[in-house]
mmCIF file of C-alpha atoms in Angstrom:
data_model
loop_
_atom_site.group_PDB
_atom_site.id
_atom_site.type_symbol
_atom_site.label_atom_id
_atom_site.label_comp_id
_atom_site.label_asym_id
_atom_site.label_seq_id
_atom_site.Cartn_x
_atom_site.Cartn_y
_atom_site.Cartn_z
ATOM 1 C CA MET A 503 256.501 -35.463 234.672
ATOM 2 C CA GLY A 504 253.746 -34.710 237.493
ATOM 3 C CA GLU A 505 252.034 -37.195 239.526
ATOM 4 C CA ILE A 506 248.139 -37.490 240.169
ATOM 5 C CA THR A 507 247.253 -35.984 243.642
ATOM 6 C CA TYR A 508 244.566 -38.082 245.414
ATOM 7 C CA VAL A 509 242.318 -36.272 247.891
ATOM 8 C CA ARG A 510 239.208 -36.905 249.855
ATOM 9 C CA GLY A 511 236.495 -34.565 248.952
ATOM 10 C CA ASP A 512 234.067 -33.395 246.100
ATOM 11 C CA ALA A 513 235.316 -32.989 242.773
ATOM 12 C CA THR A 514 232.574 -30.226 242.086
ATOM 13 C CA THR A 515 234.460 -27.977 244.505
ATOM 14 C CA PRO A 516 238.062 -28.346 243.046
ATOM 15 C CA GLN A 517 240.863 -27.378 245.486
ATOM 16 C CA GLY A 518 243.651 -24.975 244.551
ATOM 17 C CA LYS A 519 244.211 -21.664 242.606
ATOM 18 C CA GLY A 520 243.983 -20.867 239.078
ATOM 19 C CA VAL A 521 241.850 -22.057 236.255
ATOM 20 C CA LYS A 522 240.448 -25.494 236.897
ATOM 21 C CA VAL A 523 238.616 -27.905 234.679
ATOM 22 C CA ILE A 524 236.342 -30.722 236.188
ATOM 23 C CA ALA A 525 236.380 -33.827 233.942
ATOM 24 C CA HIS A 526 233.753 -36.549 234.010
ATOM 25 C CA VAL A 527 232.725 -39.340 231.647
ATOM 26 C CA CYS A 528 229.350 -39.172 229.826
ATOM 27 C CA ASN A 529 227.512 -41.723 227.744
ATOM 28 C CA ASP A 530 226.816 -41.655 224.048
ATOM 29 C CA LEU A 531 223.227 -41.883 224.341
ATOM 30 C CA GLY A 532 222.545 -38.331 225.521
ATOM 31 C CA GLY A 533 221.463 -39.647 229.011
ATOM 32 C CA TRP A 534 222.140 -37.459 231.990
ATOM 33 C CA GLY A 535 220.686 -38.385 235.212
ATOM 34 C CA ARG A 536 222.682 -40.807 237.416
ATOM 35 C CA GLY A 537 226.064 -40.704 239.202
ATOM 36 C CA PHE A 538 228.648 -37.839 239.274
ATOM 37 C CA VAL A 539 226.356 -35.710 236.773
ATOM 38 C CA LEU A 540 223.831 -35.194 239.539
ATOM 39 C CA ALA A 541 226.416 -33.479 241.765
ATOM 40 C CA LEU A 542 227.456 -31.340 238.710
ATOM 41 C CA SER A 543 223.706 -30.463 237.985
ATOM 42 C CA ARG A 544 223.252 -29.495 241.595
ATOM 43 C CA ARG A 545 225.858 -26.885 241.223
ATOM 44 C CA TRP A 546 225.559 -25.703 237.720
ATOM 45 C CA PRO A 547 222.910 -26.135 235.013
ATOM 46 C CA GLU A 548 225.270 -25.359 232.041
ATOM 47 C CA PRO A 549 226.936 -28.647 231.760
ATOM 48 C CA GLU A 550 223.639 -30.618 231.456
ATOM 49 C CA ALA A 551 222.241 -28.078 229.032
ATOM 50 C CA ALA A 552 225.278 -27.941 227.056
ATOM 51 C CA TYR A 553 225.617 -31.753 226.886
ATOM 52 C CA ARG A 554 221.877 -32.458 225.824
ATOM 53 C CA ARG A 555 222.153 -29.841 223.156
ATOM 54 C CA TRP A 556 225.512 -31.224 221.878
ATOM 55 C CA HIS A 557 223.783 -34.645 221.624
ATOM 56 C CA ARG A 558 220.570 -33.448 220.046
ATOM 57 C CA GLU A 559 222.462 -31.352 217.319
ATOM 58 C CA ARG A 560 225.089 -34.387 216.972
ATOM 59 C CA ALA A 561 224.428 -34.868 213.142
ATOM 60 C CA LYS A 562 226.134 -31.370 213.019
ATOM 61 C CA ASN A 563 228.999 -31.648 215.395
ATOM 62 C CA ASP A 564 231.644 -33.905 216.868
ATOM 63 C CA PHE A 565 229.379 -35.600 219.539
ATOM 64 C CA GLY A 566 230.509 -39.338 219.902
ATOM 65 C CA LEU A 567 232.812 -41.460 221.699
ATOM 66 C CA GLY A 568 236.058 -39.628 222.504
ATOM 67 C CA ALA A 569 234.860 -36.266 222.086
ATOM 68 C CA VAL A 570 235.249 -33.493 224.781
ATOM 69 C CA GLN A 571 233.012 -30.602 225.313
ATOM 70 C CA LEU A 572 234.089 -27.735 227.502
ATOM 71 C CA VAL A 573 231.572 -25.751 229.361
ATOM 72 C CA ALA A 574 232.517 -22.506 231.277
ATOM 73 C CA VAL A 575 230.634 -22.392 234.640
ATOM 74 C CA ASP A 576 232.656 -19.752 236.418
ATOM 75 C CA PRO A 577 235.229 -17.296 235.269
ATOM 76 C CA HIS A 578 238.107 -19.956 236.424
ATOM 77 C CA VAL A 579 236.213 -23.127 236.265
ATOM 78 C CA TRP A 580 235.144 -25.233 233.183
ATOM 79 C CA VAL A 581 233.466 -28.767 233.035
ATOM 80 C CA ALA A 582 234.755 -31.243 230.465
ATOM 81 C CA ASN A 583 231.959 -33.659 229.321
ATOM 82 C CA LEU A 584 233.829 -36.523 227.947
ATOM 83 C CA VAL A 585 232.078 -39.129 226.004
ATOM 84 C CA GLY A 586 233.856 -42.154 227.156
ATOM 85 C CA GLN A 587 230.825 -44.680 227.701
ATOM 86 C CA ARG A 588 228.809 -46.629 224.934
ATOM 87 C CA GLY A 589 225.277 -46.758 226.270
ATOM 88 C CA ILE A 590 224.272 -47.412 229.900
ATOM 89 C CA ARG A 591 223.887 -50.561 231.987
ATOM 90 C CA THR A 592 220.398 -52.058 232.068
ATOM 91 C CA GLY A 593 219.083 -55.111 233.876
ATOM 92 C CA ARG A 594 219.779 -57.207 230.745
ATOM 93 C CA SER A 595 223.388 -55.654 230.053
ATOM 94 C CA THR A 596 226.276 -57.840 229.670
ATOM 95 C CA GLY A 597 229.625 -56.530 230.001
ATOM 96 C CA VAL A 598 230.354 -52.829 230.977
ATOM 97 C CA PRO A 599 229.714 -49.580 228.954
ATOM 98 C CA VAL A 600 232.999 -47.985 229.445
ATOM 99 C CA ARG A 601 235.216 -47.535 226.302
ATOM 100 C CA TYR A 602 238.801 -46.986 227.381
ATOM 101 C CA GLU A 603 239.919 -46.210 223.932
ATOM 102 C CA ALA A 604 237.377 -43.251 223.997
ATOM 103 C CA ILE A 605 238.602 -42.173 227.269
ATOM 104 C CA ASP A 606 242.122 -42.143 226.132
ATOM 105 C CA THR A 607 241.055 -40.195 223.159
ATOM 106 C CA GLY A 608 239.169 -37.662 225.061
ATOM 107 C CA LEU A 609 241.930 -37.208 227.830
ATOM 108 C CA ALA A 610 244.348 -36.374 224.768
ATOM 109 C CA ALA A 611 241.899 -33.605 223.572
ATOM 110 C CA LEU A 612 241.362 -32.435 227.292
ATOM 111 C CA GLY A 613 245.105 -32.173 227.683
ATOM 112 C CA GLU A 614 245.316 -29.681 224.857
ATOM 113 C CA HIS A 615 242.522 -27.697 226.227
ATOM 114 C CA ALA A 616 243.971 -27.639 229.719
ATOM 115 C CA LEU A 617 247.530 -26.514 228.443
ATOM 116 C CA ARG A 618 245.855 -23.881 226.243
ATOM 117 C CA LEU A 619 243.964 -22.565 229.314
ATOM 118 C CA GLY A 620 246.692 -23.165 231.956
ATOM 119 C CA ALA A 621 244.503 -25.267 233.961
ATOM 120 C CA SER A 622 244.687 -27.953 236.389
ATOM 121 C CA VAL A 623 242.333 -31.030 235.942
ATOM 122 C CA HIS A 624 240.037 -32.161 238.429
ATOM 123 C CA MET A 625 238.021 -35.495 238.527
ATOM 124 C CA PRO A 626 236.337 -38.432 240.322
ATOM 125 C CA ARG A 627 237.812 -41.844 239.150
ATOM 126 C CA ILE A 628 236.279 -41.320 235.803
ATOM 127 C CA GLY A 629 234.910 -44.277 234.009
ATOM 128 C CA CYS A 630 234.941 -46.268 237.229
ATOM 129 C CA GLY A 631 231.247 -45.666 238.570
ATOM 130 C CA LEU A 632 228.324 -46.350 236.384
ATOM 131 C CA ALA A 633 230.489 -46.954 233.257
ATOM 132 C CA GLY A 634 231.948 -50.013 235.119
ATOM 133 C CA GLY A 635 235.614 -49.396 234.422
ATOM 134 C CA ARG A 636 238.628 -50.110 236.448
ATOM 135 C CA TRP A 637 241.036 -47.435 237.876
ATOM 136 C CA ASP A 638 244.004 -49.477 237.039
ATOM 137 C CA ARG A 639 243.128 -49.099 233.257
ATOM 138 C CA VAL A 640 242.239 -45.731 233.587
ATOM 139 C CA GLU A 641 244.924 -44.244 235.693
ATOM 140 C CA PRO A 642 247.768 -44.875 233.203
ATOM 141 C CA LEU A 643 245.560 -42.953 230.516
ATOM 142 C CA VAL A 644 245.148 -39.896 232.957
ATOM 143 C CA THR A 645 249.135 -40.091 233.577
ATOM 144 C CA ALA A 646 249.910 -40.467 229.767
ATOM 145 C CA ARG A 647 247.642 -37.918 228.394
ATOM 146 C CA LEU A 648 247.639 -35.262 231.363
ATOM 147 C CA THR A 649 250.292 -35.352 233.869
ATOM 148 C CA ALA A 650 253.128 -36.527 231.726
ATOM 149 C CA ARG A 651 252.446 -33.410 229.621
ATOM 150 C CA GLY A 652 252.697 -31.179 232.543
ATOM 151 C CA VAL A 653 248.873 -30.960 233.416
ATOM 152 C CA PRO A 654 248.388 -31.076 237.159
ATOM 153 C CA VAL A 655 245.553 -33.582 238.076
ATOM 154 C CA THR A 656 243.664 -33.999 241.240
ATOM 155 C CA VAL A 657 241.415 -37.175 241.781
ATOM 156 C CA TYR A 658 238.816 -36.768 244.298
ATOM 157 C CA ASP A 659 237.308 -39.775 246.447
ATOM 158 C CA ILE A 660 234.202 -39.027 248.222
ATOM 159 C CA ASP A 661 234.477 -39.098 251.854
#
């Protein structure tokens, strides 16, 4: 069983060799415009375009809490749009939008994709920014669904 590697840096420029998947949490409303997704969009247009199309065509696909969409952005880099947040925070919100069960389901699917691709997974502390989650709840999910299955994981904290 591997451990999560923690580094300082930008998850949109994943470190190391081989195939890499950059994972992040999306909401279930089709909204893309705050948080980590802005850094993704600055580097590549494909993840946002694919996510918006996925949401728009949701009546005909698997879009929803716990779903994962892999988007190739480079021959050796993929972005995993993981729907792990119900709605978004507003001025009148009570509670947080993170859905740990959805993140768990999405990470299990991501683990299958990563193993199939022979990829490592790179991420910020998913679900803990705008989604309002706590890393002490997300970290065990990452461990169980990825590192315990032999998928190397690097978590990036911004300098």
